[in-house]
Tab-separated table of C-alpha atoms and ligand atoms in Angstrom:
chain	number	residue	atom	x	y	z
A	6	MET	CA	88.164	87.542	78.421
A	7	THR	CA	86.870	84.039	78.668
A	8	GLY	CA	84.901	82.856	81.675
A	9	ALA	CA	81.279	82.755	82.778
A	10	GLY	CA	79.105	82.959	79.653
A	11	SER	CA	81.634	84.645	77.320
A	12	VAL	CA	79.311	84.644	74.311
A	13	ARG	CA	78.839	88.375	73.727
A	14	SER	CA	80.420	90.160	70.801
A	15	SER	CA	80.916	93.403	72.749
A	16	TYR	CA	80.413	94.944	76.207
A	17	SER	CA	76.925	96.346	76.958
A	18	ARG	CA	76.531	100.109	77.380
A	19	THR	CA	75.895	99.517	81.086
A	20	ALA	CA	79.133	97.538	81.433
A	21	ILE	CA	81.065	100.279	79.616
A	22	ALA	CA	79.486	103.079	81.679
A	23	LEU	CA	80.216	101.207	84.919
A	24	HIS	CA	83.814	100.465	83.832
A	25	TRP	CA	84.612	104.149	83.305
A	26	LEU	CA	82.606	105.495	86.248
A	27	ILE	CA	84.286	103.060	88.655
A	28	ALA	CA	87.722	103.706	87.096
A	29	VAL	CA	87.400	107.480	87.655
A	30	LEU	CA	86.127	107.018	91.222
A	31	ILE	CA	88.942	104.583	92.069
A	32	ILE	CA	91.670	106.861	90.698
A	33	GLY	CA	90.165	109.784	92.677
A	34	ASN	CA	89.964	107.661	95.826
A	35	PHE	CA	93.526	106.436	95.501
A	36	ALA	CA	94.805	110.012	95.171
A	37	GLY	CA	92.497	111.206	97.984
A	38	GLY	CA	93.684	108.377	100.264
A	39	LEU	CA	97.312	109.435	99.867
A	40	LEU	CA	96.552	113.145	100.177
A	41	MET	CA	94.395	112.909	103.307
A	42	GLY	CA	97.149	111.053	105.193
A	43	ASP	CA	99.491	114.021	104.602
A	44	LEU	CA	96.845	116.620	105.482
A	45	LEU	CA	95.742	114.909	108.703
A	46	GLY	CA	99.374	114.700	109.798
A	47	SER	CA	99.910	118.441	109.203
A	48	ALA	CA	100.359	120.900	112.094
A	49	ASP	CA	98.249	123.528	110.275
A	50	PRO	CA	94.568	123.418	111.467
A	51	ALA	CA	93.311	124.457	108.005
A	52	ASP	CA	95.110	121.451	106.452
A	53	LYS	CA	93.637	119.189	109.139
A	54	ARG	CA	90.087	120.447	108.420
A	55	LEU	CA	90.597	119.840	104.701
A	56	GLY	CA	91.955	116.388	105.580
A	57	PHE	CA	88.730	115.541	107.493
A	58	THR	CA	86.609	116.740	104.557
A	59	ILE	CA	88.594	114.548	102.177
A	60	VAL	CA	88.225	111.544	104.522
A	61	GLN	CA	84.429	111.930	104.349
A	62	LEU	CA	84.528	112.224	100.536
A	63	HIS	CA	86.917	109.244	100.403
A	64	LYS	CA	84.559	107.088	102.466
A	65	SER	CA	81.457	108.233	100.542
A	66	SER	CA	83.006	107.630	97.152
A	67	GLY	CA	84.600	104.332	98.330
A	68	LEU	CA	81.264	102.935	99.564
A	69	THR	CA	79.685	103.995	96.257
A	70	ILE	CA	82.450	102.061	94.457
A	71	LEU	CA	81.606	99.013	96.592
A	72	VAL	CA	77.907	99.087	95.654
A	73	LEU	CA	78.602	99.740	91.950
A	74	SER	CA	81.267	97.003	91.841
A	75	LEU	CA	78.963	94.398	93.402
A	76	PHE	CA	76.326	95.300	90.818
A	77	ARG	CA	78.928	95.166	88.043
A	78	LEU	CA	80.233	91.774	89.191
A	79	GLY	CA	76.666	90.403	89.178
A	80	LEU	CA	76.183	91.737	85.649
A	81	ARG	CA	79.498	90.243	84.532
A	82	LEU	CA	78.650	86.807	85.969
A	83	ALA	CA	75.186	86.902	84.378
A	84	ALA	CA	76.042	88.391	80.972
A	85	GLY	CA	79.642	87.279	80.369
A	86	ALA	CA	82.191	89.204	78.318
A	87	PRO	CA	83.274	89.238	74.680
A	88	ALA	CA	85.786	86.539	73.690
A	89	LEU	CA	89.425	87.589	73.545
A	90	PRO	CA	90.997	87.977	70.088
A	91	ALA	CA	92.133	84.670	68.561
A	92	HIS	CA	95.763	85.858	68.135
A	93	MET	CA	96.389	85.980	71.912
A	94	THR	CA	98.734	83.368	73.334
A	95	SER	CA	97.728	81.280	76.359
A	96	THR	CA	100.074	83.336	78.562
A	97	GLU	CA	98.455	86.588	77.412
A	98	ARG	CA	94.993	85.117	78.039
A	99	ALA	CA	95.993	84.019	81.527
A	100	LEU	CA	97.419	87.481	82.257
A	101	ALA	CA	94.230	89.180	81.034
A	102	LYS	CA	92.087	86.876	83.208
A	103	LEU	CA	94.299	87.437	86.226
A	104	THR	CA	94.163	91.216	85.819
A	105	HIS	CA	90.394	91.359	85.322
A	106	TRP	CA	89.433	89.041	88.193
A	107	GLY	CA	92.161	90.592	90.357
A	108	PHE	CA	90.537	93.968	89.728
A	109	TYR	CA	87.101	92.662	90.702
A	110	ALA	CA	88.593	91.337	93.959
A	111	ILE	CA	90.281	94.687	94.654
A	112	MET	CA	87.221	96.743	93.702
A	113	ILE	CA	85.350	94.901	96.460
A	114	LEU	CA	88.013	94.120	99.082
A	115	VAL	CA	89.573	97.611	99.243
A	116	PRO	CA	86.309	99.408	100.114
A	117	LEU	CA	85.134	96.511	102.300
A	118	SER	CA	88.350	96.614	104.354
A	119	GLY	CA	87.922	100.418	104.638
A	120	TRP	CA	84.382	99.899	105.922
A	121	VAL	CA	85.567	97.287	108.459
A	122	MET	CA	88.398	99.671	109.504
A	123	VAL	CA	86.071	102.594	110.294
A	124	SER	CA	83.322	100.376	111.757
A	125	THR	CA	85.682	98.864	114.343
A	126	SER	CA	87.799	101.959	114.982
A	127	PRO	CA	87.851	103.164	118.617
A	128	LEU	CA	87.727	106.722	117.204
A	129	GLY	CA	84.105	106.018	116.203
A	130	PHE	CA	83.773	108.778	113.558
A	131	PRO	CA	80.497	108.501	111.589
A	132	THR	CA	80.443	108.303	107.773
A	133	LEU	CA	78.263	110.994	106.190
A	134	TRP	CA	77.541	109.940	102.617
A	135	PHE	CA	78.393	113.092	100.640
A	136	GLY	CA	76.957	115.040	103.601
A	137	LEU	CA	73.445	113.705	102.850
A	138	PHE	CA	72.867	110.921	105.380
A	139	GLU	CA	74.761	108.789	107.816
A	140	TRP	CA	76.006	105.540	106.237
A	141	PRO	CA	75.706	102.774	108.839
A	142	HIS	CA	78.735	101.076	110.259
A	143	LEU	CA	78.995	97.299	109.931
A	144	PRO	CA	77.528	95.576	113.004
A	145	LEU	CA	80.944	94.897	114.547
A	146	ALA	CA	82.238	95.722	118.010
A	147	MET	CA	85.011	98.280	118.437
A	148	ASN	CA	88.274	96.460	118.062
A	149	LYS	CA	91.581	98.278	117.755
A	150	GLU	CA	93.465	95.206	116.460
A	151	LEU	CA	90.850	94.349	113.832
A	152	SER	CA	90.681	97.987	112.739
A	153	GLY	CA	94.493	98.077	112.446
A	154	SER	CA	94.600	94.841	110.421
A	155	ALA	CA	91.813	96.113	108.138
A	156	SER	CA	93.831	99.295	107.629
A	157	GLU	CA	96.868	97.240	106.572
A	158	VAL	CA	94.805	95.105	104.194
A	159	HIS	CA	93.294	98.332	102.837
A	160	GLU	CA	96.670	99.879	102.108
A	161	ILE	CA	98.296	96.723	100.675
A	162	MET	CA	95.318	95.937	98.420
A	163	ALA	CA	95.085	99.559	97.228
A	164	PHE	CA	98.750	99.480	96.202
A	165	ALA	CA	98.307	96.039	94.596
A	166	GLY	CA	95.477	97.673	92.620
A	167	ALA	CA	97.862	100.401	91.453
A	168	GLY	CA	100.208	97.645	90.187
A	169	LEU	CA	97.344	95.967	88.323
A	170	PHE	CA	96.389	99.352	86.877
A	171	VAL	CA	99.822	99.720	85.245
A	172	LEU	CA	99.600	96.191	83.800
A	173	HIS	CA	96.018	96.761	82.642
A	174	VAL	CA	96.681	100.061	80.863
A	175	ALA	CA	99.875	98.705	79.264
A	176	GLY	CA	97.860	95.701	78.018
A	177	ALA	CA	95.072	97.917	76.635
A	178	LEU	CA	97.580	100.136	74.784
A	179	LYS	CA	99.485	97.135	73.405
A	180	HIS	CA	96.225	95.717	72.009
A	181	HIS	CA	95.384	98.997	70.335
A	182	PHE	CA	98.726	100.202	68.990
A	183	MET	CA	100.724	97.004	68.490
A	184	ASP	CA	98.235	94.181	67.929
A	185	ARG	CA	95.798	96.633	66.341
A	186	ASP	CA	92.776	94.590	67.469
A	187	ASP	CA	89.394	95.738	68.851
A	188	VAL	CA	90.038	95.217	72.582
A	189	LEU	CA	90.394	98.910	73.513
A	190	SER	CA	87.666	100.053	71.127
A	191	ARG	CA	85.108	97.717	72.659
A	192	MET	CA	85.584	99.584	75.951
A	193	ILE	CA	85.822	102.982	74.131
A	194	PRO	CA	83.414	102.477	71.205
A	195	PHE	CA	84.192	105.797	69.453
A	196	LEU	CA	87.739	104.536	68.851
A	197	ARG	CA	86.374	101.818	66.588
A	198	ARG	CA	88.316	101.929	63.333
A	199	GLY	CA	86.051	103.207	60.569
A	200	SER	CA	83.281	104.129	63.060
A	201	ILE	CA	83.434	107.855	62.212
B	306	HEM	C1	88.110	101.587	96.002
B	306	HEM	C2	87.962	102.392	97.039
B	306	HEM	C3	89.110	102.873	97.873
B	306	HEM	C4	90.428	103.100	97.544
B	306	HEM	C5	91.109	102.935	96.174
B	306	HEM	C6	91.100	103.534	98.735
B	306	HEM	C7	92.446	103.871	98.820
B	306	HEM	C8	93.088	104.318	99.956
B	306	HEM	C9	94.485	104.673	100.041
B	306	HEM	C10	95.500	104.601	98.879
B	306	HEM	C11	94.729	105.085	101.303
B	306	HEM	C12	96.071	105.562	101.880
B	306	HEM	C13	96.778	104.403	102.475
B	306	HEM	C14	98.081	104.799	103.120
B	306	HEM	O1	98.992	105.215	102.400
B	306	HEM	O2	98.134	104.682	104.333
B	306	HEM	C15	93.482	104.985	102.038
B	306	HEM	C16	93.332	105.314	103.372
B	306	HEM	C17	92.136	105.257	104.062
B	306	HEM	N1	90.931	104.801	103.567
B	306	HEM	FE1	90.558	104.163	101.700
B	306	HEM	N2	90.179	103.563	99.774
B	306	HEM	C18	88.959	103.166	99.293
B	306	HEM	C19	87.776	103.032	100.003
B	306	HEM	C20	87.612	103.334	101.357
B	306	HEM	C21	86.391	103.169	102.119
B	306	HEM	C22	85.069	102.620	101.553
B	306	HEM	C23	86.648	103.575	103.395
B	306	HEM	C24	85.729	103.615	104.587
B	306	HEM	C25	84.420	103.510	104.551
B	306	HEM	C26	88.027	104.015	103.435
B	306	HEM	C27	88.665	104.529	104.531
B	306	HEM	C28	89.982	104.907	104.590
B	306	HEM	C29	90.613	105.478	105.772
B	306	HEM	C30	89.916	105.769	107.109
B	306	HEM	C31	91.951	105.688	105.433
B	306	HEM	C32	93.082	106.327	106.308
B	306	HEM	C33	93.468	105.490	107.455
B	306	HEM	C34	94.310	104.266	107.219
B	306	HEM	O3	94.522	103.749	106.117
B	306	HEM	O4	94.777	103.755	108.211
B	306	HEM	N3	88.593	103.835	102.172
B	306	HEM	N4	92.499	104.512	101.186
B	307	HEM	C1	91.173	101.779	88.168
B	307	HEM	C2	90.844	101.776	86.904
B	307	HEM	C3	90.322	100.556	86.169
B	307	HEM	C4	89.712	99.427	86.641
B	307	HEM	C5	89.383	99.056	88.090
B	307	HEM	C6	89.432	98.582	85.492
B	307	HEM	C7	88.825	97.337	85.583
B	307	HEM	C8	88.529	96.532	84.495
B	307	HEM	C9	87.913	95.236	84.577
B	307	HEM	C10	87.502	94.535	85.868
B	307	HEM	C11	87.757	94.781	83.315
B	307	HEM	C12	87.170	93.433	82.903
B	307	HEM	C13	85.782	93.607	82.404
B	307	HEM	C14	85.057	92.268	82.303
B	307	HEM	O1	85.399	91.485	81.442
B	307	HEM	O2	84.182	92.062	83.117
B	307	HEM	C15	88.264	95.798	82.429
B	307	HEM	C16	88.282	95.716	81.054
B	307	HEM	C17	88.893	96.621	80.241
B	307	HEM	N1	89.542	97.784	80.611
B	307	HEM	FE1	89.703	98.502	82.468
B	307	HEM	N2	89.863	99.215	84.358
B	307	HEM	C18	90.426	100.426	84.728
B	307	HEM	C19	90.977	101.386	83.897
B	307	HEM	C20	91.147	101.220	82.546
B	307	HEM	C21	91.872	102.151	81.673
B	307	HEM	C22	92.510	103.474	82.127
B	307	HEM	C23	91.814	101.610	80.425
B	307	HEM	C24	92.381	102.135	79.112
B	307	HEM	C25	93.551	102.707	78.953
B	307	HEM	C26	91.066	100.378	80.497
B	307	HEM	C27	90.779	99.560	79.439
B	307	HEM	C28	90.063	98.386	79.483
B	307	HEM	C29	89.731	97.576	78.327
B	307	HEM	C30	90.116	97.876	76.892
B	307	HEM	C31	89.006	96.470	78.781
B	307	HEM	C32	88.403	95.342	77.947
B	307	HEM	C33	89.286	94.144	77.949
B	307	HEM	C34	88.646	93.032	77.135
B	307	HEM	O3	87.796	93.283	76.334
B	307	HEM	O4	89.020	91.885	77.381
B	307	HEM	N3	90.701	100.167	81.794
B	307	HEM	N4	88.747	96.849	83.165
């Protein structure tokens, strides 16, 4: 991807580790978000209890994603990214840029809207970070409308992220199996052709 300081020849180990850690956490949070809605709506008290546990895990993991993503964005802006392969057309380059920066926006806006939602919710439930300590709410007054709007933004952006995910994975697989370039292997170094 071109952009701020794209002079590297590969991603750093930190960038690769953060990419995969955040990817796993986001996939887990997306699934958890859908599941907890069903459980909380269930008439069975055991399902409801499980739903509340998943909400706490969802919020803990989501806030962790927010912190990691801010750090990762800072790293990306400071260190740049490897240049895209020369064979890519301008449309493909634009699509890659759109997907990557779109992901950065979603990785920050989805958890941030979740944080605004729970901070302004009249229900006032605390967030216990993996049961270890209470994560503070944002210094915002209770506001049902704002909480509702944040919830809508949260849902829409999370589903937009799922759309980007499909595009992103399709792109990564096309690079590897059709173009046969090094784009996937620079994010999964052991795939490098001739590396083992
Ligand atoms: C990248 C991180 C996150 C992802 C991918 C994500 C994804 C989702 C999804 C898919 C839903 C279900 C939406 C629906 O169908 O209604 C959801 C619901 C919810 N999320 Fe998140 N979420 C993330 C972070 C957070 C954070 C940080 C918080 C709060 C601190 C949070 C709080 C909630 C709550 C309270 C709900 C259920 C209520 C509602 O949407 O109205 N989420 N999330
Ligand atoms: C929710 C999950 C994921 C998120 C949020 C995500 C996000 C991102 C972002 C933001 C970048 C741009 C890195 C930068 O230049 O700063 C990136 C690059 C990359 N991702 Fe993902 N990713 C996810 C899952 C995946 C999966 C499942 C694959 C493989 C099938 C993958 C393969 C790649 C590859 C190969 C690159 C490097 C592209 C290049 O060098 O230009 N990603 N990803």
